[in-house]
Amino acid sequence: MAIIKPFRAVRPIRDKVSLVASRSYQSYTEEERNSRMNYNPYSFLHIVNPGYKYQKEISGEERYQLVRNRYLEFIEEETFIKDEDTCYYVYKIINREQESFCGIIAAASADDYATNVIKKHEDTLTNRETTFKEYLKTVGFNAEPVLLTYPDNDTIKNVIGTIIEERAEYEFTTTNRETHYVWKVTDQKQITRIQQAFQSIETIYIADGHHRTSSSFLLAQDLASSNPQHQGTENYNFFMSYLIPESDLKIYEFNRLIKDLNGFSKEEFLIQLDPWFRIENRGIEVYKPSKPHHFSMYLDGEFYSLYLRKTNYEFKNALEELDAQILYTIILDPLLGIKDLRNDSRIEYSHGKEDIVLVKSKIDQGEFKVGFGLFPATVDQMKNIADQGLTMPPKSTYIEPKLRSGITIYEFGDF
């Protein structure tokens, strides 16, 4: 039974929302960030990059405190307002490919994460969890929702369908041609129907935002232990999430680029692959896998298709059926000597929204020696791996939608 609560969001006034909203901080290059902050005083980037104001790199607790200060300035200047009533927020995105994503921004329970009502499919890094927990503890707010997905539900779908017939609170288009809509859900009957519908759902899955979720759970534990009047209903026991039905989730692959063949010649490497794959040389024809357990490889100016020989590879669990795991088990670890997929400098990743030609061009330019293309994982694979208590290798999925920061903000600190 999932606990999904409405909350009072802090959010931009209507005429400033398109100026405030920003992509995730890490998705910009330094040049892009500076350009946006130079010409847009309302960008949320000014809050999360407070050192820009002083032309100085600031880190650690000093940065966290300045983030909080910039946030308070946006409130004092009335760029941000806080809703008087608890609400759900229906959020719809139509991307440049005219794909539509529609879900609900709400507060999800940290306890549900602890009890596996909210399930994960990726491992998290302890240092990142702790760092972000300390950041949250100082700033007292969260501005980037965790992406959660749930089984398609007719009740939620019908309520959302009614809500989006009305005029949106926000409607704006970004420079990458995405159109964003947000509706406030204030009708108590609609709120109750949504809340009860989620209570009937046994399991919700993290699609994107594993570190943010785990950090929010650690924060809840930390603040509860220091609060003698802790009751379990405080805002810090929840974290802001964007919940969309599984049918709306879009999963792309991450392709792998490797800098060398670990001492093998091209011919030796192909011979090492032969026991595991049926190999076809595709020449200069651009090849992308068309189904699971098929891989593409670009090496020495030519594409190859690699079809897994299933007689030699045994599927013992859901993880071993995942193409990213197959590639790691057969090629990356034993042949190329890449054991640490997060930190090995010999491997880089290119997500599937970027054309396979990008992989080809980086290899042709000599940056890398070989590239591998994968078929995207499915929602069912992601769920099966989570249900079995397993975790995917790093960079197994690139998931959309990607939300903008600063459109709804969840406060759990004292302001």
PDB file of N, CA, C and O in Angstrom, residues 276 308-315 319-322 325-326 329-330:
ATOM      1  N   TRP A 276      30.814 -16.902 -28.015  1.00  0.00           N
ATOM      2  CA  TRP A 276      29.637 -16.358 -27.346  1.00  0.00           C
ATOM      3  C   TRP A 276      28.621 -15.719 -28.293  1.00  0.00           C
ATOM      4  O   TRP A 276      27.442 -15.574 -27.952  1.00  0.00           O
ATOM      5  N   LEU A 308      23.801 -13.209 -29.530  1.00  0.00           N
ATOM      6  CA  LEU A 308      24.186 -14.080 -28.418  1.00  0.00           C
ATOM      7  C   LEU A 308      23.870 -15.541 -28.738  1.00  0.00           C
ATOM      8  O   LEU A 308      22.761 -15.878 -29.173  1.00  0.00           O
ATOM      9  N   ARG A 309      24.858 -16.417 -28.516  1.00  0.00           N
ATOM     10  CA  ARG A 309      24.625 -17.858 -28.638  1.00  0.00           C
ATOM     11  C   ARG A 309      24.028 -18.338 -27.312  1.00  0.00           C
ATOM     12  O   ARG A 309      24.736 -18.570 -26.334  1.00  0.00           O
ATOM     13  N   LYS A 310      22.730 -18.532 -27.294  1.00  0.00           N
ATOM     14  CA  LYS A 310      22.041 -18.835 -26.040  1.00  0.00           C
ATOM     15  C   LYS A 310      22.361 -20.234 -25.520  1.00  0.00           C
ATOM     16  O   LYS A 310      22.117 -20.534 -24.343  1.00  0.00           O
ATOM     17  N   THR A 311      22.917 -21.071 -26.369  1.00  0.00           N
ATOM     18  CA  THR A 311      23.304 -22.402 -25.897  1.00  0.00           C
ATOM     19  C   THR A 311      24.501 -22.333 -24.957  1.00  0.00           C
ATOM     20  O   THR A 311      24.733 -23.252 -24.169  1.00  0.00           O
ATOM     21  N   ASN A 312      25.264 -21.244 -25.039  1.00  0.00           N
ATOM     22  CA  ASN A 312      26.467 -21.102 -24.213  1.00  0.00           C
ATOM     23  C   ASN A 312      26.274 -20.196 -23.007  1.00  0.00           C
ATOM     24  O   ASN A 312      27.149 -20.129 -22.140  1.00  0.00           O
ATOM     25  N   TYR A 313      25.154 -19.480 -22.967  1.00  0.00           N
ATOM     26  CA  TYR A 313      24.934 -18.513 -21.887  1.00  0.00           C
ATOM     27  C   TYR A 313      23.631 -18.861 -21.185  1.00  0.00           C
ATOM     28  O   TYR A 313      22.573 -18.912 -21.798  1.00  0.00           O
ATOM     29  N   GLU A 314      23.702 -19.081 -19.882  1.00  0.00           N
ATOM     30  CA  GLU A 314      22.536 -19.531 -19.127  1.00  0.00           C
ATOM     31  C   GLU A 314      21.911 -18.360 -18.369  1.00  0.00           C
ATOM     32  O   GLU A 314      22.597 -17.598 -17.689  1.00  0.00           O
ATOM     33  N   PHE A 315      20.586 -18.233 -18.512  1.00  0.00           N
ATOM     34  CA  PHE A 315      19.843 -17.202 -17.785  1.00  0.00           C
ATOM     35  C   PHE A 315      19.368 -17.782 -16.456  1.00  0.00           C
ATOM     36  O   PHE A 315      18.418 -18.560 -16.415  1.00  0.00           O
ATOM     37  N   LEU A 319      18.474 -10.538 -13.813  1.00  0.00           N
ATOM     38  CA  LEU A 319      19.632  -9.705 -14.121  1.00  0.00           C
ATOM     39  C   LEU A 319      20.441 -10.292 -15.262  1.00  0.00           C
ATOM     40  O   LEU A 319      20.918  -9.555 -16.139  1.00  0.00           O
ATOM     41  N   GLU A 320      20.607 -11.605 -15.283  1.00  0.00           N
ATOM     42  CA  GLU A 320      21.437 -12.234 -16.308  1.00  0.00           C
ATOM     43  C   GLU A 320      20.793 -12.192 -17.690  1.00  0.00           C
ATOM     44  O   GLU A 320      21.437 -12.503 -18.680  1.00  0.00           O
ATOM     45  N   GLU A 321      19.520 -11.801 -17.760  1.00  0.00           N
ATOM     46  CA  GLU A 321      18.855 -11.622 -19.058  1.00  0.00           C
ATOM     47  C   GLU A 321      19.018 -10.196 -19.592  1.00  0.00           C
ATOM     48  O   GLU A 321      18.655  -9.916 -20.735  1.00  0.00           O
ATOM     49  N   LEU A 322      19.554  -9.312 -18.765  1.00  0.00           N
ATOM     50  CA  LEU A 322      19.702  -7.902 -19.150  1.00  0.00           C
ATOM     51  C   LEU A 322      20.919  -7.743 -20.051  1.00  0.00           C
ATOM     52  O   LEU A 322      22.021  -8.197 -19.716  1.00  0.00           O
ATOM     53  N   GLN A 325      24.132  -6.428 -18.581  1.00  0.00           N
ATOM     54  CA  GLN A 325      24.830  -7.403 -17.753  1.00  0.00           C
ATOM     55  C   GLN A 325      25.526  -8.455 -18.612  1.00  0.00           C
ATOM     56  O   GLN A 325      26.651  -8.878 -18.308  1.00  0.00           O
ATOM     57  N   ILE A 326      24.887  -8.865 -19.691  1.00  0.00           N
ATOM     58  CA  ILE A 326      25.497  -9.835 -20.612  1.00  0.00           C
ATOM     59  C   ILE A 326      26.798  -9.267 -21.172  1.00  0.00           C
ATOM     60  O   ILE A 326      27.830  -9.951 -21.216  1.00  0.00           O
ATOM     61  N   THR A 329      29.417  -9.311 -18.439  1.00  0.00           N
ATOM     62  CA  THR A 329      29.835 -10.657 -18.038  1.00  0.00           C
ATOM     63  C   THR A 329      30.718 -11.323 -19.078  1.00  0.00           C
ATOM     64  O   THR A 329      31.684 -12.018 -18.740  1.00  0.00           O
ATOM     65  N   ILE A 330      30.415 -11.085 -20.354  1.00  0.00           N
ATOM     66  CA  ILE A 330      31.124 -11.802 -21.430  1.00  0.00           C
ATOM     67  C   ILE A 330      32.304 -11.009 -21.983  1.00  0.00           C
ATOM     68  O   ILE A 330      33.352 -11.584 -22.301  1.00  0.00           O
TER      69      ILE A 330
END
